[in-house]
Coordinates of C-alpha atoms in Angstrom, one line a residue:
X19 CA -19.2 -5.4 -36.5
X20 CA -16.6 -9.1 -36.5
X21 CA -13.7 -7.1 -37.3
X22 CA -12.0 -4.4 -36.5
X23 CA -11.3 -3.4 -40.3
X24 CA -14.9 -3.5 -40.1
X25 CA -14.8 -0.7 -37.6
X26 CA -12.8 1.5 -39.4
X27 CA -14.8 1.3 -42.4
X28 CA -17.8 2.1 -40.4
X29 CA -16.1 5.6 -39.1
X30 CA -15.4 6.5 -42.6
X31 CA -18.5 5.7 -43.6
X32 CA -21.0 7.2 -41.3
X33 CA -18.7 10.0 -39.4
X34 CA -16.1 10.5 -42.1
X35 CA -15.1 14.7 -40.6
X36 CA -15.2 13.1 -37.3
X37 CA -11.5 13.4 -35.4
X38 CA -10.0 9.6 -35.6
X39 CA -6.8 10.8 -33.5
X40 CA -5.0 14.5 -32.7
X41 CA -1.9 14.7 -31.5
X42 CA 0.7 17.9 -31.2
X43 CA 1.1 18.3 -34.7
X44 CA -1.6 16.4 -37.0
X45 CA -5.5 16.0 -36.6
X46 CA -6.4 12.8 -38.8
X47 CA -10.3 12.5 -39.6
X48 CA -11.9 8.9 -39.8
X49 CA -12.4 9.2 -43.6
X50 CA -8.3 10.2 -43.6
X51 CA -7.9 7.0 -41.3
X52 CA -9.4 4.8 -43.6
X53 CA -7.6 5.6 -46.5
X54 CA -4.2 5.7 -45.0
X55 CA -4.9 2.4 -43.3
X56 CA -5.6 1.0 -47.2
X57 CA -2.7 2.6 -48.6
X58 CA -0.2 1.1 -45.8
X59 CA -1.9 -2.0 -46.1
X60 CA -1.6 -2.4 -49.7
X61 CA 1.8 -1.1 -49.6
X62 CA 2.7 -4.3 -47.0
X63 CA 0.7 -6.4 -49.5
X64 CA 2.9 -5.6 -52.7
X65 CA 6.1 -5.9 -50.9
X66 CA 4.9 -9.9 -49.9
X67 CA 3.1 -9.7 -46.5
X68 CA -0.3 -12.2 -46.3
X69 CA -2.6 -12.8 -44.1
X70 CA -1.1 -13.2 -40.1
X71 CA 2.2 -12.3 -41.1
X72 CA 3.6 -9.8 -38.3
X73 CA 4.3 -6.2 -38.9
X74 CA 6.4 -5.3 -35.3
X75 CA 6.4 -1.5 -34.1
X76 CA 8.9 0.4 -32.3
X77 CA 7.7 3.6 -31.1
X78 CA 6.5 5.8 -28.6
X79 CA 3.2 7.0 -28.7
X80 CA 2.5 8.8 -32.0
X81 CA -0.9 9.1 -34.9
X82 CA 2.0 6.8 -37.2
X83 CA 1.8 4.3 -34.5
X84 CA -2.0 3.8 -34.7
X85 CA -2.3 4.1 -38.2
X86 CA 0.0 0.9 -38.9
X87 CA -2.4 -0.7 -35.5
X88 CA -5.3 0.2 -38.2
X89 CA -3.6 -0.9 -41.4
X90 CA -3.3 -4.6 -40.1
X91 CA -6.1 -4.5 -38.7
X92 CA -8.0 -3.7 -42.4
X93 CA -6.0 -6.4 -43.8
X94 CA -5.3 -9.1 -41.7
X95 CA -2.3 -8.6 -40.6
X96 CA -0.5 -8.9 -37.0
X97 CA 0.0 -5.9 -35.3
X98 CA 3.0 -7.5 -32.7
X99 CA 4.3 -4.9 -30.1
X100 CA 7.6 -4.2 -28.6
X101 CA 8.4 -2.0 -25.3
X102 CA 10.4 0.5 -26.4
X103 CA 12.1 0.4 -22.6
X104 CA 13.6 -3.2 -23.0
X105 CA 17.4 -3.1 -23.6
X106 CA 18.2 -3.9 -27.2
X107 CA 19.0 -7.9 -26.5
X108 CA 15.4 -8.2 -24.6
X109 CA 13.7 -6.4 -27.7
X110 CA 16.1 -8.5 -29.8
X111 CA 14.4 -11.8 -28.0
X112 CA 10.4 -10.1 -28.7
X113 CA 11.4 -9.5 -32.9
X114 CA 12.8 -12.8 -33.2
X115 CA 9.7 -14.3 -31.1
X116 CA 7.3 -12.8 -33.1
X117 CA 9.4 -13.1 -36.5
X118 CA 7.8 -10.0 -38.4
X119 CA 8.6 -9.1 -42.0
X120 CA 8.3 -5.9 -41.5
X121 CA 9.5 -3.9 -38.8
X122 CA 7.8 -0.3 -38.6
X123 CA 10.2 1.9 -36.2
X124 CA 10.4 5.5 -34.7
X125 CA 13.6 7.2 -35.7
X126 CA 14.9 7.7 -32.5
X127 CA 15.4 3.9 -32.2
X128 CA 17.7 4.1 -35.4
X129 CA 20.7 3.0 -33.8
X130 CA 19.4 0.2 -31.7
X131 CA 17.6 -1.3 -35.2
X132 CA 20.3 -0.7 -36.6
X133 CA 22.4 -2.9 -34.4
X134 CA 20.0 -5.7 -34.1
X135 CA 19.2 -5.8 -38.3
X136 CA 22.4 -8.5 -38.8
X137 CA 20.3 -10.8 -36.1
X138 CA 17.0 -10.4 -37.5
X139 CA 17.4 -12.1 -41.3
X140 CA 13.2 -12.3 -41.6
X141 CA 12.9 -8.9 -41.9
X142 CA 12.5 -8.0 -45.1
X143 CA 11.4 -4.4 -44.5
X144 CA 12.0 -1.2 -42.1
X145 CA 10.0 1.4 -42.5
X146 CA 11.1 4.8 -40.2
X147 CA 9.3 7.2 -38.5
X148 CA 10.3 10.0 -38.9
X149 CA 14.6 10.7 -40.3
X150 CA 15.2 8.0 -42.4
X151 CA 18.4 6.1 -42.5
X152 CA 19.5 4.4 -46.0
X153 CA 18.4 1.0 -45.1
X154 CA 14.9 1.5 -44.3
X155 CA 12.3 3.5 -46.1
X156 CA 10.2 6.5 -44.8
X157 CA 6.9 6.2 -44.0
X158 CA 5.1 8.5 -45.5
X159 CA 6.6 7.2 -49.0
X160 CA 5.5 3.5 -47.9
X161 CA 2.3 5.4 -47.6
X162 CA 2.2 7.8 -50.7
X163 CA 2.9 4.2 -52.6
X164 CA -0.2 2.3 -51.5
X165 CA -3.3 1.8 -53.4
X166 CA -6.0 3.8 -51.8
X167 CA -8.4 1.2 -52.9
X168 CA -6.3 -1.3 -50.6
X169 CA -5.0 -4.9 -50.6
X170 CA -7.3 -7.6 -51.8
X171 CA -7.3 -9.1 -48.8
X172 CA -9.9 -8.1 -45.6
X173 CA -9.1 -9.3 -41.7
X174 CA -11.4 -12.1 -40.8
X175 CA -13.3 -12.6 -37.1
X176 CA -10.6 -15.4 -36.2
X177 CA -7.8 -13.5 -37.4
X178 CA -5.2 -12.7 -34.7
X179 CA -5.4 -8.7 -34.5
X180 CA -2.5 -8.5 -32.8
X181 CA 0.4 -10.0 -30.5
X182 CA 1.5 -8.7 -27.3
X183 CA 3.9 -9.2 -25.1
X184 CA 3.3 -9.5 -20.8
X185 CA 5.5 -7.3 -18.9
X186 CA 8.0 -10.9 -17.9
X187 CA 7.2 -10.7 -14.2
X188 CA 7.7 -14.0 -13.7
X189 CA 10.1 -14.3 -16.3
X190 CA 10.6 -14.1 -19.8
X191 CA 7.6 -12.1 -21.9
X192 CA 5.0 -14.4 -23.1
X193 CA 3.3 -13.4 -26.3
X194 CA -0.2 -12.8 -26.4
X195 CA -2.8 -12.9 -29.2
X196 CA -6.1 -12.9 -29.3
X197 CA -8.7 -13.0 -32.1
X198 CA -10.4 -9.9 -34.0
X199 CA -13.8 -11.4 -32.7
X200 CA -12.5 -11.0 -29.3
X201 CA -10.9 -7.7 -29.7
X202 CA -14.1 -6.8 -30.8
X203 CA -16.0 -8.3 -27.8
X204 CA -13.7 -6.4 -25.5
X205 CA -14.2 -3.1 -27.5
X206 CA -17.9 -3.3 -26.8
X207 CA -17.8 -4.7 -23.2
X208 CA -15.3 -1.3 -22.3
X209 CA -17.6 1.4 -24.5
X210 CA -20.3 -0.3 -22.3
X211 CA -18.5 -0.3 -19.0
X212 CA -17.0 2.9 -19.6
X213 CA -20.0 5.3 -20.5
X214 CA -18.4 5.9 -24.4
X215 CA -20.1 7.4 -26.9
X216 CA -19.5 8.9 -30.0
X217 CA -19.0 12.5 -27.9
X218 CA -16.4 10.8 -26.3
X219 CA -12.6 12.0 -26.0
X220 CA -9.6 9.8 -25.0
X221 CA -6.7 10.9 -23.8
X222 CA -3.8 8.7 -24.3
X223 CA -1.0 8.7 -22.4
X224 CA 0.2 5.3 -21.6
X225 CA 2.2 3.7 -24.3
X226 CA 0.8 2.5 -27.3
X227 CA 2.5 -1.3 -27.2
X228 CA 0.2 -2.3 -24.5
X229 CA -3.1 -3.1 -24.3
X230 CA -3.7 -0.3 -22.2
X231 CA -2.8 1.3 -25.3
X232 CA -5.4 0.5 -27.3
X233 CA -7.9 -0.9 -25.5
X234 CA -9.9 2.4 -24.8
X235 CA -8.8 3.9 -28.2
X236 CA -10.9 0.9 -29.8
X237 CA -13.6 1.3 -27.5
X238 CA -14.1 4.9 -28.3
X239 CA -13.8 4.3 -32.0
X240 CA -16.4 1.0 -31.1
X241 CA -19.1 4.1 -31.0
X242 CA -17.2 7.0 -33.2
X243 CA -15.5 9.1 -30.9
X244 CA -11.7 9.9 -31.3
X245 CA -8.5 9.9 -29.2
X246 CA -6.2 12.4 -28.5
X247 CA -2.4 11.1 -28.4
X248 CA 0.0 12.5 -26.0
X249 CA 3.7 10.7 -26.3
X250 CA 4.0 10.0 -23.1
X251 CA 2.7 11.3 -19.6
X252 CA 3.4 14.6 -18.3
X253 CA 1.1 15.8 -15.6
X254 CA 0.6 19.5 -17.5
X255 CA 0.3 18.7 -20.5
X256 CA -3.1 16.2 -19.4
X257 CA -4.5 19.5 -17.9
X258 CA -4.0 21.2 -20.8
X259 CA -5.3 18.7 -23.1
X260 CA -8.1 18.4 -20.8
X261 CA -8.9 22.5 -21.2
X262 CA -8.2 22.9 -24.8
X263 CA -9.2 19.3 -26.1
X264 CA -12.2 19.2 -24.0
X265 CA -11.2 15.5 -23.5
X266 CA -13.9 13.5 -21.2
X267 CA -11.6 10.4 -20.6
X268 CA -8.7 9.3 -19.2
X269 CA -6.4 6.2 -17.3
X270 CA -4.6 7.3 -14.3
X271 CA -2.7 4.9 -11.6
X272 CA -2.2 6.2 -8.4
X273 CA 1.4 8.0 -9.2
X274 CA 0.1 9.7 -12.3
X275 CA -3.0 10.9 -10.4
X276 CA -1.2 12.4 -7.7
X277 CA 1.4 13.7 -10.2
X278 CA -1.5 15.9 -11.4
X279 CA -3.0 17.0 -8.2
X280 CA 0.7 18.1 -7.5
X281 CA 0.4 20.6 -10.3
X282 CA 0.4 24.2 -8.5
X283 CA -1.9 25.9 -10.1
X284 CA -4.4 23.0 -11.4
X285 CA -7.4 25.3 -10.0
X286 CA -6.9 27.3 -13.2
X287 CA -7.3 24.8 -15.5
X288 CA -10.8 24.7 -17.0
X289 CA -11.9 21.2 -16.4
X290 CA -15.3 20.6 -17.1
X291 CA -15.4 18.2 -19.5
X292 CA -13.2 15.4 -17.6
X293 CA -16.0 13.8 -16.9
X294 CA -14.3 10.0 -16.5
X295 CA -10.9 8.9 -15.1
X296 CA -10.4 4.9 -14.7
X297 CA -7.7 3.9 -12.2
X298 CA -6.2 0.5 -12.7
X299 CA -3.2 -1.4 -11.9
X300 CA -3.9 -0.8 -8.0
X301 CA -6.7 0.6 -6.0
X302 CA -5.8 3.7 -4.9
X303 CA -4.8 4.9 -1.5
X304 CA -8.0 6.0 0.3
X305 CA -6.9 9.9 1.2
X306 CA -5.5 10.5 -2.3
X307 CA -8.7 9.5 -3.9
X308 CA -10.7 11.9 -1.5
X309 CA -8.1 14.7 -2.5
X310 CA -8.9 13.8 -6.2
X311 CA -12.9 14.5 -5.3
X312 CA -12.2 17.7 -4.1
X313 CA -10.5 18.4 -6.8
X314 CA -12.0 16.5 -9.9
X315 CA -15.5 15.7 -8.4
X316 CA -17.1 12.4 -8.4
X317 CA -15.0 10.6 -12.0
X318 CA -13.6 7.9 -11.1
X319 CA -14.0 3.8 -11.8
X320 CA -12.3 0.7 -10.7
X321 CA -11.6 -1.6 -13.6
X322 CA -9.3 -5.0 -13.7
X323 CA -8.1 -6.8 -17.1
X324 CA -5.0 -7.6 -18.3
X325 CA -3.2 -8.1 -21.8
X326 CA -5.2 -11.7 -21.7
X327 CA -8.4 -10.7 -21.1
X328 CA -10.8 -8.1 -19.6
X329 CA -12.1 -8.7 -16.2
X330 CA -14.1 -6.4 -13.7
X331 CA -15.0 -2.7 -13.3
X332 CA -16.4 -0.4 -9.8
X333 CA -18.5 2.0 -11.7
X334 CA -18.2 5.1 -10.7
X335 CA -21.3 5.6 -9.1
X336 CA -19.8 3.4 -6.9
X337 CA -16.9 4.8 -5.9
X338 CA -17.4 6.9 -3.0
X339 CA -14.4 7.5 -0.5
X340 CA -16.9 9.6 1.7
X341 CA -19.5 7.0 1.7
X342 CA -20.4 4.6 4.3
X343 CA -17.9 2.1 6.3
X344 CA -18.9 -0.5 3.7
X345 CA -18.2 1.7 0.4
X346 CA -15.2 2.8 1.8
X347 CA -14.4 -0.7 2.4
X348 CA -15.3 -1.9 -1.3
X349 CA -12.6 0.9 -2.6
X350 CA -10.1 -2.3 -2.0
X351 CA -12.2 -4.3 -4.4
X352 CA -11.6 -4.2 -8.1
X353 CA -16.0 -4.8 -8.5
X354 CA -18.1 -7.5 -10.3
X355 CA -17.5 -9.2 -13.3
X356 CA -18.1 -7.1 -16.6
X357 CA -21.2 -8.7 -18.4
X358 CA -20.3 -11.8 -20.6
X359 CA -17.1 -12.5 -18.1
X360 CA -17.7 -15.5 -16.5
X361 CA -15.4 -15.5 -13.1
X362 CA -14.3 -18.6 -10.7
X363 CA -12.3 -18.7 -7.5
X364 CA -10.1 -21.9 -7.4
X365 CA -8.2 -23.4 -4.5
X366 CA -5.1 -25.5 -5.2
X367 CA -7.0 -28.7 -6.1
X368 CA -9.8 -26.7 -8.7
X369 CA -12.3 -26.9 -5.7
X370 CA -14.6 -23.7 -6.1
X371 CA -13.5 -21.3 -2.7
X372 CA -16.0 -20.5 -0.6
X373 CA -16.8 -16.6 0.0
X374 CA -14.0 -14.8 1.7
X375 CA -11.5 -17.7 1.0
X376 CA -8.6 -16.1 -1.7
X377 CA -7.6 -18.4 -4.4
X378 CA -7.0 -18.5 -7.9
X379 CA -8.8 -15.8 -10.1
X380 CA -10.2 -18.1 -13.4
X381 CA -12.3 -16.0 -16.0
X382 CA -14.2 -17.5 -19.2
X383 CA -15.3 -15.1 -22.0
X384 CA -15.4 -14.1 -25.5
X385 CA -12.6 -11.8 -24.8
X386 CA -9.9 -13.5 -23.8
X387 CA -6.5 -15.0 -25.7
X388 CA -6.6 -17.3 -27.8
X389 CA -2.4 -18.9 -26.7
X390 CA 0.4 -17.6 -26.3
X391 CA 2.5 -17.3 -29.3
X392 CA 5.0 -19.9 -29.9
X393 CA 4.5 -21.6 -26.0
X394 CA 2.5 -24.3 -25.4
X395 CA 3.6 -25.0 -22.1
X396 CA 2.3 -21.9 -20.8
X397 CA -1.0 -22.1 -23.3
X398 CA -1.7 -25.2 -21.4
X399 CA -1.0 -23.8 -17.8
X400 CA -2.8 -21.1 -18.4
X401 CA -6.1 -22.1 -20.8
X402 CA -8.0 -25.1 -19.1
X403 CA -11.1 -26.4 -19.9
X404 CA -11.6 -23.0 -21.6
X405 CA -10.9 -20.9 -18.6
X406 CA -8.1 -18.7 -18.5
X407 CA -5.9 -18.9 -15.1
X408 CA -5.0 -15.5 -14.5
X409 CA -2.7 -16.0 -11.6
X410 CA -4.0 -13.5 -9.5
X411 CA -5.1 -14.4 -6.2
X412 CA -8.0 -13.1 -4.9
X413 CA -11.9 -13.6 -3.2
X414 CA -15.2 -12.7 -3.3
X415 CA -17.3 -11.3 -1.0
X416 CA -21.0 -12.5 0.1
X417 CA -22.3 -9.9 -2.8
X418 CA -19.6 -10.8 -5.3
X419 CA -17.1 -8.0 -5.5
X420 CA -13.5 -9.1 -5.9
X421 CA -10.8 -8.6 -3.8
X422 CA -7.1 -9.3 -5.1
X423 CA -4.7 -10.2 -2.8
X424 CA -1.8 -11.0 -4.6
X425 CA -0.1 -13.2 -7.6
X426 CA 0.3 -16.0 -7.1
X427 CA 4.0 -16.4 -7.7
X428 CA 4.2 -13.3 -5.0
X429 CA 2.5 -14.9 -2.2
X430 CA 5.2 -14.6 1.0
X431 CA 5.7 -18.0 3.3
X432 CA 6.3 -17.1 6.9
X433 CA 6.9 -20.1 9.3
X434 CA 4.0 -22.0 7.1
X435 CA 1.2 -19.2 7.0
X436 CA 0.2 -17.5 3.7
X437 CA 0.2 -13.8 3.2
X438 CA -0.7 -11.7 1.1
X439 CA 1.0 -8.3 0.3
X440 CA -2.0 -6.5 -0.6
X441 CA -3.7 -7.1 2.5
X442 CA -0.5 -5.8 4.1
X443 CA -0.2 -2.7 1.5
X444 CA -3.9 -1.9 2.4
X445 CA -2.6 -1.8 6.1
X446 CA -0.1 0.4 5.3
X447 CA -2.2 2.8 3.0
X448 CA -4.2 3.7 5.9
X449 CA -1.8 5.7 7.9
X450 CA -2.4 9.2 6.2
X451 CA 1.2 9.8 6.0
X452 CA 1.9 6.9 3.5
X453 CA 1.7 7.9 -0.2
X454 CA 1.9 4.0 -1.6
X455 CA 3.5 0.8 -0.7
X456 CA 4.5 -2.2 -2.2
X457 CA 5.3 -5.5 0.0
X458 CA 7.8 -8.3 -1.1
X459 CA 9.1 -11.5 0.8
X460 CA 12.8 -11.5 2.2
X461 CA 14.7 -14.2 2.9
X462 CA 14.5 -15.1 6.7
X463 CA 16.5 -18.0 8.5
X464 CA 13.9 -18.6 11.1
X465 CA 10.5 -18.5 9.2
X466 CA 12.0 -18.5 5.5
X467 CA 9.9 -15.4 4.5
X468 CA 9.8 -12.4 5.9
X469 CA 7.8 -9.0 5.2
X470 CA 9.3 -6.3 3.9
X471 CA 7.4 -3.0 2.9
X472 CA 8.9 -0.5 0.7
X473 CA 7.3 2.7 1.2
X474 CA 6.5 6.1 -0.2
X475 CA 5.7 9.0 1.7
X476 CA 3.0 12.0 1.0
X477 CA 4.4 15.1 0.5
X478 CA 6.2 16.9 3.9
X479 CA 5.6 13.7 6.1
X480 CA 8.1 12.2 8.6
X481 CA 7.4 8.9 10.2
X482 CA 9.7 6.2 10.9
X483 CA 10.0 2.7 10.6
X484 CA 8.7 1.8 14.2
X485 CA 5.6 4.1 14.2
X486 CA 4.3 2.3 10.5
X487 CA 5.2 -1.2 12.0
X488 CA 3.6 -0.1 15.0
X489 CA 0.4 1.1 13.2
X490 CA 0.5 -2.2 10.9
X491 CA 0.1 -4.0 14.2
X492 CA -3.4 -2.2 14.6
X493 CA -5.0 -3.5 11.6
X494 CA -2.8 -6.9 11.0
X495 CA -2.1 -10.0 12.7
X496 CA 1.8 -9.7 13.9
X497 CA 2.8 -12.5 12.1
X498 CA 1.7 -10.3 8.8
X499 CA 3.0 -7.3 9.4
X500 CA 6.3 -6.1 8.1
X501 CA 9.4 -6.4 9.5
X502 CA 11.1 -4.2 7.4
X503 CA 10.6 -0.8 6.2
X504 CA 12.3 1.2 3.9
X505 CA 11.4 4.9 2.7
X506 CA 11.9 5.5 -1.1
X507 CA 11.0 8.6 -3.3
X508 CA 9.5 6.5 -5.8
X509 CA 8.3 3.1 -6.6
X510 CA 9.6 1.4 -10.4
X511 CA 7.4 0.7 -12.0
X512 CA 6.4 -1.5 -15.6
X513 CA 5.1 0.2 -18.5
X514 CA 1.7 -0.7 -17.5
X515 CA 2.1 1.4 -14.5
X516 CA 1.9 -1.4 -12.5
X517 CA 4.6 -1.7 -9.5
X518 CA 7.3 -3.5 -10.6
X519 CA 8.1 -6.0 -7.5
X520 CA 10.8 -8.0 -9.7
X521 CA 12.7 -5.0 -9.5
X522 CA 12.4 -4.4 -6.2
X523 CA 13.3 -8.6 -5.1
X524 CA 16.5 -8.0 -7.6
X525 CA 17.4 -5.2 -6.0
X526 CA 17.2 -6.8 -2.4
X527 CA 19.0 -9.4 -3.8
X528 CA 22.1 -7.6 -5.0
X529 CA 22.0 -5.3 -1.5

């Protein structure tokens, strides 16, 4: 298959009863897929829309989200994303980035459309979700209207399937796209990585408008399985999915993991068929993986990508907390390089580092973006030579397991020696009282930078700042351990589930 339209068309074809998606109140089979995804399409294409124009969505997870994913897909069109947690003027920025002609939203988002619409004059069309104001039309009459034999128009291998927008850590979002060839690429390299087949049953619970979002819904579909579609996370509701479902697959960071382990009565669940959780994001803290064996049994992977590109994966016959000092160890590591990913570690100058030297994380593949949409300054930064410049720091070891250690933009300064957070939040994950950490530079007027961990707790432990310093100062150089601590109940965090540290420096800033 070169396209994802191709994908689709290969469901309906060959597994045409087979579940596409389920979700609280609809069940849609891959022949129903297909034809909706035609009708929406050829709906789009009578009211203008060609190939690569943008269709934008606004909405949390729901089947109406990934059925306008699989109508531009089918047709050609852009798929571009918006986070439905940005305040109206940062979504504002995103729609008249991407410059969609038709906007598809979720009715709860009424108002703030509404209040944007005199802003955005090139879109021609709003199609609603759900309780339909005047201005915009409902979707299920945008989809009783289309032809079910489709557009005349089919996506193409170097189509953009979609656009995507980076969480802004280091300022504002940059737009990602990347190629239906690629999409494809990646689609096989995680079915492959990840165990799929077409037995296989997604749970998806991180939000649609990232490509954590659909990344493993394409994969499953790759080989025929299906995806079951949960709005958002709720630590319950994935057991019960998980018993009545009989789903086999999941994505968990460390917070949502130990949100579920934290569910009283978990050992009644029936969990059988779980027979996969990837954890991304962050390694996870060494104790609260061993809780999740004795819980969940031996499920879990490693895997590293990012809305640019796929990257690496710890299979899970790998990951072993009770293992020997060396696979405890490698738990820190985010594994080798997927097949087909070809991986470089770069020092400031583009010299190759040497094993257990960090530098700059390069990958090459068929995977990757293609630019970033409307920004050639950061298309050059980041694509050279055709290798993609993740800004992640990191290093290899002598049997070629990565380590990250940082971004790059995060990297602290202290009296003219580099460090690293995560080698500090590793530190600090050690003590078994400490739930998570996340470590930031402070302003310091003797060394410039100074370490400062912000910390969350496990359950019923006390310790204070002087016994975590003091137990830093075990495992870390003095000079890299922090200098403050301070105890929080939770972490903020990005959409990705990533911990959001721009929060956290904005926040020091204004205290």
């Amino acid at each position: 298959m070169k396209t994802l339209g191709e994908m689709i068309e290969r469901n309906a074809r060959f597994f045409p009863a087979g579940n596409a998606f389920t979700s609280a109140s609809r069940r849609v089979s891959n022949g129903e897929l297909a034809e909706r995804a035609r009708r929406l399409s050829a709906y789009l294409y009578r009211q203008g829309l060609r190939r690569q124009d943008r269709v934008a969505i606004l909405a949390m997870n729901c089947v109406e989200y990934y059925e306008t994913y699989r109508a531009c897909e089918w047709a050609g069109f852009i798929a571009a994303t918006v986070n439905f947690r940005l305040a109206p003027r940062e979504i504002l920025y995103i729609l008249q980035d991407a410059a969609p002609k038709t906007l598809v939203f979720e009715a709860q988002y009424a108002a703030v459309v509404e209040q944007l619409r005199g802003e955005l004059p090139g879109i021609e069309r709003y199609l609603c979700i759900g309780a339909t104001p005047e201005w915009a039309v409902p979707f299920e009459q945008a989809m009783a209207e289309g032809d079910t034999a489709g557009p005349p128009i089919r996506s193409l291998p170097e189509d953009f399937a979609y656009l995507m927008y980076t969480s802004g850590t280091t300022g504002r979002p940059k737009g990602v796209v990347r190629t239906h060839h690629a999409m494809c690429r990646t689609a096989d390299s995680c079915a492959l990585m990840s165990d799929f087949s077409g037995a296989t049953r997604v749970l998806q619970t991180t939000p649609a408008f990232h490509i954590g979002g659909i990344g493993f819904v394409n994969s499953a579909a790759w080989v025929g399985g299906s995806t079951v579609i949960h709005q958002g996370f709720d630590p319950r509701a994935v057991l019960q999915a998980v018993q009545e479902e009989k789903v086999t697959f999941t994505f968990m960071v460390a917070a949502m993991l130990q949100a579920v382990l934290d569910v009283a009565d978990i050992g009644d669940y029936r969990l059988a068929s779980l027979v996969h959780v990837v954890t991304a994001a962050a390694p996870i803290p060494t104790p609260l993986l061993k809780r999740a064996f004795d819980v969940l049994g031996p499920i879990f992977s490693i895997q590293y990508g990012m809305t640019e590109s796929n990257a690496c994966v710890l299979p899970r016959h790998e990951v072993n907390p009770f293992g020997t000092p060396n696979e405890v160890h490698r738990l820190e590591s985010v594994g080798v390089p997927c097949p087909g990913i070809e991986l470089r570690i770069l020092d400031e100058q583009g010299n190759e580092c040497t094993d257990g030297t960090p530098g700059e994380v390069v990958l090459r593949s068929e995977t990757q973006l293609s630019s970033y949409w409307n920004n050639s300054v950061a298309t050059v930064e980041a694509l050279r030579d055709g290798w993609y410049h993740t800004g992640d720091m990191g290093y290899r070891d002598t049997e070629g397991y990565l380590y990250l250690v940082d971004r790059k933009k995060d990297m602290i300064i202290s009296g003219g020696e580099n460090i690293y957070s995560r080698e500090v939040e590793v530190a600090l994950e050690l003590h078994p009282q400490v739930l998570e950490s996340a470590v930031i530079g402070i302003a310091d007027p003797k060394w410039g930078e100074s370490v400062k961990a912000v910390v969350v707790l496990a359950l019923g432990a006390s310790l204070g700042e002087a016994d975590l310093i003091a137990h830093c100062k075990t495992v870390l150089a003095s000079y890299k351990c922090p200098k403050v601590i301070e105890f929080v109940a939770e972490l903020p965090r990005m959409a990705t589930g990533k911990i959001n540290k721009v929060a956290l420096r904005e926040r020091e800033r204004a205290a």
